[in-house]
Amino acid sequence: MDVTKKERDCIVVIHENSSGFPLRLSDIASLMKVKPSTAYELLNRLLSKKIITKEKGMIMPTQYGNRVYSEIITAHRTMEILLTKSGVNRDIACSQMEKIDYLMDELSVEKILKQIGNPDKCPHGKPVKPV
Amino acid sequence: MDVTKKERDCIVVIHENSSGFPLRLSDIASLMKVKPSTAYELLNRLLSKKIITKEKGMIMPTQYGNRVYSEIITAHRTMEILLTKSGVNRDIACSQMEKIDYLMDELSVEKILKQIGNPDKCPHGKPVKPV
DNA sequence: CATAATATTAGTATTATACTAAAATATTTA
DNA sequence: TAAATATTTTAGTATAATACTAATATTATG
């Protein structure tokens, strides 16, 4: 897994907005607040990294993409728990983690998670291990 | 404080190698394993951000540069402690933190530091709060 | 001063990001 | 289905960060 910040944001946006029907480029462009041509480029990078697939304009994460998403989110939420346990406000912890979650090693995250007792939920009540 | 990864590395290299006499561009270039022209560019960015000064070829951190360095290192070592406490190997924790220390909020770091009992030393025995 | 070492400038390249504008495709609706 | 509308793709441009080579300028040192 090796993604840039924008790729990370895009992966998260795709996952957090595909409840029901899949997204298309134009949806992603507006969710990410960029022009379609910018979204096109970004999605192309995700396509070539095999994180998403595109079929008839419908964008969906691949299995690998789901793993990448899960890894990012687990890092995000694990560290959020850690920060809030230290007294950091949960929303500050969240915005803080958005900047770094995608850069963390899976193994270190797993160890921290274990050390803090394998909680299932982040401070916002979302699952540390999403599907 | 807003630095890139290479700027961060350069700041750290400068601080960790200025015992005694100050460094010059060529020293930094070889320490960072880049060509002088690349180092020149990088140092120019640090100059314009007022993180370093250059006098007669001698490169030295400004007071602000020292603060930036300190902030990075405190984040680095605080998180190293946190990770090793969770069972992460200290060298893995170190290389992990090199990727993200410069992106962390000072405030969150301070809170974590307090929560873990304000230790003075990182797992390698170096001060959490450098000069 | 001449040579050697250093630093600077100029020019090129790549990657990530993002835009405008035009062209090509698809979709919807009258 | 044809026309209108929406969406996607392509092309071209731009910027910032990174990094290179090669040439030039500057500074030290013998």
Short mmCIF file of C-alpha atoms (C1' of nucleotides) in Angstrom, two decimals:
data_model
loop_
_atom_site.label_atom_id
_atom_site.label_comp_id
_atom_site.label_asym_id
_atom_site.label_seq_id
_atom_site.Cartn_x
_atom_site.Cartn_y
_atom_site.Cartn_z
CA MET A 1 0.00 0.00 0.00
CA ASP A 2 1.43 3.32 -1.00
CA VAL A 3 -0.97 6.12 -1.63
CA THR A 4 -0.78 9.89 -1.62
CA LYS A 5 -2.91 12.12 0.57
CA LYS A 6 -5.43 12.82 -2.19
CA GLU A 7 -5.62 9.19 -3.15
CA ARG A 8 -6.27 8.43 0.51
CA ASP A 9 -9.03 11.02 0.63
CA CYS A 10 -10.55 9.64 -2.53
CA ILE A 11 -10.53 6.08 -1.23
CA VAL A 12 -12.26 7.23 1.92
CA VAL A 13 -14.81 9.28 0.01
CA ILE A 14 -15.63 6.34 -2.23
CA HIS A 15 -16.16 4.01 0.69
CA GLU A 16 -18.13 6.43 2.76
CA ASN A 17 -20.52 7.24 -0.04
CA SER A 18 -21.20 3.92 -1.74
CA SER A 19 -24.09 2.87 0.39
CA GLY A 20 -26.51 1.38 -2.10
CA PHE A 21 -25.50 2.29 -5.62
CA PRO A 22 -21.95 2.89 -6.78
CA LEU A 23 -20.55 6.33 -7.45
CA ARG A 24 -19.58 7.84 -10.73
CA LEU A 25 -16.82 10.22 -11.59
CA SER A 26 -19.02 13.29 -11.33
CA ASP A 27 -20.13 12.31 -7.84
CA ILE A 28 -16.58 11.84 -6.72
CA ALA A 29 -15.56 15.13 -8.29
CA SER A 30 -18.19 17.00 -6.34
CA LEU A 31 -17.61 15.09 -3.12
CA MET A 32 -13.94 15.90 -3.37
CA LYS A 33 -14.63 19.43 -4.53
CA VAL A 34 -12.50 19.22 -7.63
CA LYS A 35 -13.25 19.53 -11.33
CA PRO A 36 -14.13 16.38 -13.25
CA SER A 37 -10.82 16.41 -15.08
CA THR A 38 -8.97 16.42 -11.79
CA ALA A 39 -11.10 13.57 -10.50
CA TYR A 40 -10.45 11.73 -13.72
CA GLU A 41 -6.71 11.89 -13.17
CA LEU A 42 -6.99 10.84 -9.57
CA LEU A 43 -9.28 7.94 -10.39
CA ASN A 44 -6.88 6.87 -13.10
CA ARG A 45 -4.13 6.61 -10.55
CA LEU A 46 -6.38 4.54 -8.31
CA LEU A 47 -7.30 2.38 -11.29
CA SER A 48 -3.69 1.74 -12.18
CA LYS A 49 -2.99 0.88 -8.56
CA LYS A 50 -5.90 -1.55 -8.77
CA ILE A 51 -7.65 0.09 -5.85
CA ILE A 52 -10.84 0.69 -7.81
CA THR A 53 -12.54 -0.59 -10.95
CA LYS A 54 -14.71 1.28 -13.37
CA GLU A 55 -17.51 -0.43 -15.24
CA LYS A 56 -19.90 1.59 -17.36
CA GLY A 57 -19.05 4.69 -15.42
CA MET A 58 -19.64 3.01 -12.10
CA ILE A 59 -16.71 3.23 -9.75
CA MET A 60 -16.22 0.53 -7.19
CA PRO A 61 -13.41 -0.48 -4.89
CA THR A 62 -11.62 -3.74 -5.65
CA GLN A 63 -11.02 -6.31 -2.95
CA TYR A 64 -7.55 -4.91 -2.66
CA GLY A 65 -9.07 -1.43 -2.46
CA ASN A 66 -11.20 -2.60 0.43
CA ARG A 67 -8.11 -3.85 2.21
CA VAL A 68 -6.36 -0.55 1.67
CA TYR A 69 -9.39 1.33 2.96
CA SER A 70 -9.63 -0.91 5.97
CA GLU A 71 -5.97 -0.45 6.75
CA ILE A 72 -6.27 3.32 6.59
CA ILE A 73 -9.39 3.39 8.72
CA THR A 74 -8.04 1.02 11.32
CA ALA A 75 -4.97 3.20 11.68
CA HIS A 76 -7.17 6.27 11.83
CA ARG A 77 -9.50 4.98 14.49
CA THR A 78 -6.88 3.24 16.56
CA MET A 79 -4.89 6.41 16.83
CA GLU A 80 -8.02 8.42 17.47
CA ILE A 81 -8.70 6.23 20.48
CA LEU A 82 -5.15 6.66 21.65
CA LEU A 83 -5.31 10.42 21.31
CA THR A 84 -8.66 10.81 23.00
CA LYS A 85 -7.46 8.58 25.84
CA SER A 86 -4.74 11.14 26.28
CA GLY A 87 -7.27 13.90 26.52
CA VAL A 88 -7.25 15.14 22.96
CA ASN A 89 -10.66 16.24 21.74
CA ARG A 90 -12.11 13.61 19.43
CA ASP A 91 -12.62 15.94 16.49
CA ILE A 92 -9.12 17.29 16.80
CA ALA A 93 -7.87 13.71 17.01
CA CYS A 94 -9.81 12.98 13.85
CA SER A 95 -8.48 15.85 11.81
CA GLN A 96 -5.04 15.11 13.13
CA MET A 97 -5.27 11.50 12.01
CA GLU A 98 -6.57 12.39 8.57
CA LYS A 99 -3.13 13.77 7.89
CA ILE A 100 -1.21 10.67 8.88
CA ASP A 101 -3.37 7.55 9.00
CA TYR A 102 -2.43 6.49 5.48
CA LEU A 103 1.26 6.63 6.36
CA MET A 104 1.19 4.26 9.30
CA ASP A 105 2.49 0.71 9.32
CA GLU A 106 -0.17 -1.90 9.69
CA LEU A 107 1.94 -3.85 12.15
CA SER A 108 2.54 -0.95 14.51
CA VAL A 109 -1.14 -0.17 14.41
CA GLU A 110 -2.03 -3.74 15.27
CA LYS A 111 0.29 -3.68 18.24
CA ILE A 112 -1.13 -0.45 19.55
CA LEU A 113 -4.62 -1.79 19.07
CA LYS A 114 -3.79 -4.86 21.08
CA GLN A 115 -2.12 -2.81 23.78
CA ILE A 116 -5.19 -0.65 24.26
CA GLY A 117 -7.32 -3.76 24.58
CA ASN A 118 -8.69 -4.25 21.08
CA PRO A 119 -11.58 -1.83 21.32
CA ASP A 120 -14.16 -2.22 18.54
CA LYS A 121 -15.21 1.39 18.28
CA CYS A 122 -13.57 4.71 17.73
CA PRO A 123 -14.50 7.76 19.81
CA HIS A 124 -17.23 8.55 17.29
CA GLY A 125 -18.70 5.07 17.69
CA LYS A 126 -17.50 3.75 14.36
CA PRO A 127 -15.89 0.33 14.00
CA VAL A 128 -12.13 0.18 14.27
CA LYS A 129 -12.21 -2.73 11.85
CA PRO A 130 -14.59 -1.84 9.06
CA VAL A 131 -15.80 -4.52 6.68
CA MET B 1 5.19 25.23 10.93
CA ASP B 2 4.61 23.63 7.61
CA VAL B 3 7.39 21.66 6.10
CA THR B 4 7.71 18.90 3.55
CA LYS B 5 9.30 15.54 4.24
CA LYS B 6 12.62 16.53 2.72
CA GLU B 7 12.64 19.82 4.52
CA ARG B 8 12.01 17.90 7.72
CA ASP B 9 14.89 15.56 6.98
CA CYS B 10 17.13 18.49 6.23
CA ILE B 11 16.24 20.26 9.46
CA VAL B 12 17.01 17.11 11.40
CA VAL B 13 20.28 16.55 9.55
CA ILE B 14 21.39 20.11 10.24
CA HIS B 15 20.66 19.83 13.93
CA GLU B 16 22.16 16.43 14.37
CA ASN B 17 25.38 17.39 12.70
CA SER B 18 26.13 20.88 13.95
CA SER B 19 28.05 19.90 17.05
CA GLY B 20 30.86 22.41 17.15
CA PHE B 21 31.18 24.15 13.82
CA PRO B 22 28.31 24.88 11.47
CA LEU B 23 27.66 22.96 8.29
CA ARG B 24 27.97 24.16 4.75
CA LEU B 25 25.96 23.29 1.71
CA SER B 26 28.36 20.58 0.58
CA ASP B 27 28.17 18.86 3.96
CA ILE B 28 24.41 18.89 3.87
CA ALA B 29 24.37 17.62 0.31
CA SER B 30 26.48 14.63 1.24
CA LEU B 31 24.65 13.98 4.50
CA MET B 32 21.39 14.01 2.61
CA LYS B 33 22.86 12.07 -0.28
CA VAL B 34 21.82 14.53 -2.93
CA LYS B 35 23.73 16.65 -5.40
CA PRO B 36 24.76 20.14 -4.32
CA SER B 37 22.26 21.75 -6.65
CA THR B 38 19.47 19.78 -5.04
CA ALA B 39 20.69 20.77 -1.60
CA TYR B 40 20.85 24.35 -2.78
CA GLU B 41 17.17 24.31 -3.72
CA LEU B 42 16.17 22.68 -0.47
CA LEU B 43 18.21 25.09 1.61
CA ASN B 44 16.68 27.97 -0.29
CA ARG B 45 13.26 26.81 0.74
CA LEU B 46 14.39 26.58 4.35
CA LEU B 47 15.92 30.04 4.04
CA SER B 48 12.73 31.55 2.71
CA LYS B 49 10.81 29.87 5.51
CA LYS B 50 13.31 31.44 7.91
CA ILE B 51 14.23 28.09 9.36
CA ILE B 52 17.92 28.56 8.65
CA THR B 53 20.33 31.38 7.92
CA LYS B 54 23.38 31.34 5.72
CA GLU B 55 26.38 33.50 6.48
CA LYS B 56 29.56 33.10 4.47
CA GLY B 57 28.51 29.64 3.48
CA MET B 58 27.82 28.61 7.04
CA ILE B 59 24.36 27.25 7.55
CA MET B 60 22.76 27.61 10.91
CA PRO B 61 19.25 27.18 12.25
CA THR B 62 17.40 30.30 13.31
CA GLN B 63 15.65 30.48 16.64
CA TYR B 64 12.47 29.69 14.83
CA GLY B 65 14.29 26.80 13.14
CA ASN B 66 15.24 25.48 16.54
CA ARG B 67 11.62 25.61 17.60
CA VAL B 68 10.56 23.75 14.49
CA TYR B 69 13.23 21.14 15.08
CA SER B 70 12.22 20.76 18.67
CA GLU B 71 8.60 20.35 17.74
CA ILE B 72 9.42 17.63 15.23
CA ILE B 73 11.70 15.78 17.62
CA THR B 74 9.30 15.98 20.52
CA ALA B 75 6.56 14.52 18.34
CA HIS B 76 8.97 11.88 17.12
CA ARG B 77 10.16 10.77 20.52
CA THR B 78 6.82 11.02 22.24
CA MET B 79 5.26 8.75 19.69
CA GLU B 80 8.27 6.45 19.79
CA ILE B 81 7.67 5.97 23.49
CA LEU B 82 4.02 5.34 22.87
CA LEU B 83 4.75 2.76 20.20
CA THR B 84 7.42 0.94 22.15
CA LYS B 85 5.12 0.85 25.16
CA SER B 86 2.72 -0.98 22.89
CA GLY B 87 5.38 -3.50 22.04
CA VAL B 88 6.65 -2.04 18.80
CA ASN B 89 10.39 -2.48 18.33
CA ARG B 90 12.15 0.81 18.96
CA ASP B 91 13.85 0.98 15.60
CA ILE B 92 10.63 0.20 13.81
CA ALA B 93 8.94 2.87 15.92
CA CYS B 94 11.68 5.26 14.90
CA SER B 95 11.43 4.66 11.18
CA GLN B 96 7.66 4.77 11.47
CA MET B 97 7.80 8.14 13.16
CA GLU B 98 10.23 9.60 10.66
CA LYS B 99 7.39 9.46 8.19
CA ILE B 100 4.88 11.33 10.30
CA ASP B 101 6.48 13.28 13.14
CA TYR B 102 6.57 16.52 11.15
CA LEU B 103 2.83 16.28 10.47
CA MET B 104 1.68 16.08 14.06
CA ASP B 105 0.00 18.86 16.00
CA GLU B 106 2.06 20.21 18.84
CA LEU B 107 -0.95 20.28 21.13
CA SER B 108 -1.90 16.66 20.61
CA VAL B 109 1.69 15.67 21.21
CA GLU B 110 1.80 17.63 24.44
CA LYS B 111 -1.31 15.91 25.68
CA ILE B 112 0.01 12.48 24.87
CA LEU B 113 3.27 13.35 26.54
CA LYS B 114 1.47 14.37 29.69
CA GLN B 115 -0.70 11.29 29.61
CA ILE B 116 2.31 9.00 29.48
CA GLY B 117 3.83 10.78 32.45
CA ASN B 118 6.16 13.31 30.84
CA PRO B 119 9.10 10.99 30.32
CA ASP B 120 12.36 12.80 29.52
CA LYS B 121 13.88 10.20 27.29
CA CYS B 122 12.92 8.33 24.17
CA PRO B 123 13.52 4.59 23.86
CA HIS B 124 16.99 5.32 22.52
CA GLY B 125 17.81 7.45 25.55
CA LYS B 126 17.56 10.76 23.79
CA PRO B 127 15.73 13.73 25.30
CA VAL B 128 12.09 14.14 24.38
CA LYS B 129 12.56 17.88 24.71
CA PRO B 130 15.79 18.78 22.97
CA VAL B 131 17.35 22.18 23.52
"C1'" DC C 1 48.18 34.14 -8.11
"C1'" DA C 2 46.74 29.54 -9.49
"C1'" DT C 3 44.46 25.54 -8.28
"C1'" DA C 4 41.03 23.28 -5.93
"C1'" DA C 5 36.85 23.30 -3.60
"C1'" DT C 6 32.25 25.17 -3.20
"C1'" DA C 7 28.29 27.38 -4.53
"C1'" DT C 8 25.18 29.08 -7.85
"C1'" DT C 9 22.59 29.24 -12.16
"C1'" DA C 10 20.38 27.26 -16.04
"C1'" DG C 11 18.12 23.83 -18.04
"C1'" DT C 12 15.67 19.35 -17.91
"C1'" DA C 13 12.72 15.68 -15.81
"C1'" DT C 14 9.17 13.45 -12.92
"C1'" DT C 15 5.16 13.13 -9.88
"C1'" DA C 16 1.17 14.92 -7.78
"C1'" DT C 17 -2.07 18.19 -7.96
"C1'" DA C 18 -5.53 21.15 -10.38
"C1'" DC C 19 -7.39 24.13 -13.78
"C1'" DT C 20 -9.87 25.54 -18.55
"C1'" DA C 21 -11.72 24.42 -22.70
"C1'" DA C 22 -12.84 21.40 -26.26
"C1'" DA C 23 -14.27 16.95 -27.94
"C1'" DA C 24 -16.38 12.63 -27.42
"C1'" DT C 25 -19.91 9.63 -25.18
"C1'" DA C 26 -23.93 8.60 -22.84
"C1'" DT C 27 -28.28 9.45 -21.10
"C1'" DT C 28 -32.66 11.49 -20.88
"C1'" DT C 29 -36.66 13.43 -22.61
"C1'" DA C 30 -39.67 15.45 -25.77
"C1'" DT D 1 -35.60 8.28 -32.50
"C1'" DA D 2 -33.69 12.90 -32.56
"C1'" DA D 3 -32.47 16.64 -29.89
"C1'" DA D 4 -31.06 18.33 -25.67
"C1'" DT D 5 -28.52 17.56 -21.59
"C1'" DA D 6 -25.19 15.46 -18.80
"C1'" DT D 7 -20.95 13.09 -18.22
"C1'" DT D 8 -16.50 11.71 -19.41
"C1'" DT D 9 -12.30 12.06 -21.70
"C1'" DT D 10 -8.51 14.51 -23.97
"C1'" DA D 11 -5.42 18.23 -24.56
"C1'" DG D 12 -3.06 21.80 -22.95
"C1'" DT D 13 -1.36 24.68 -19.13
"C1'" DA D 14 0.29 25.60 -14.34
"C1'" DT D 15 2.54 25.05 -9.81
"C1'" DA D 16 5.25 22.86 -6.10
"C1'" DA D 17 8.50 19.57 -4.60
"C1'" DT D 18 12.02 16.77 -5.78
"C1'" DA D 19 16.39 15.72 -8.28
"C1'" DC D 20 19.57 15.51 -11.97
"C1'" DT D 21 23.65 17.34 -15.33
"C1'" DA D 22 26.53 20.71 -16.83
"C1'" DA D 23 28.26 25.16 -16.91
"C1'" DT D 24 29.66 29.22 -14.48
"C1'" DA D 25 30.94 31.87 -10.65
"C1'" DT D 26 32.87 32.43 -6.20
"C1'" DT D 27 35.86 31.48 -2.42
"C1'" DA D 28 39.65 29.23 -0.13
"C1'" DT D 29 44.17 27.38 0.09
"C1'" DG D 30 48.66 26.33 -1.15
#
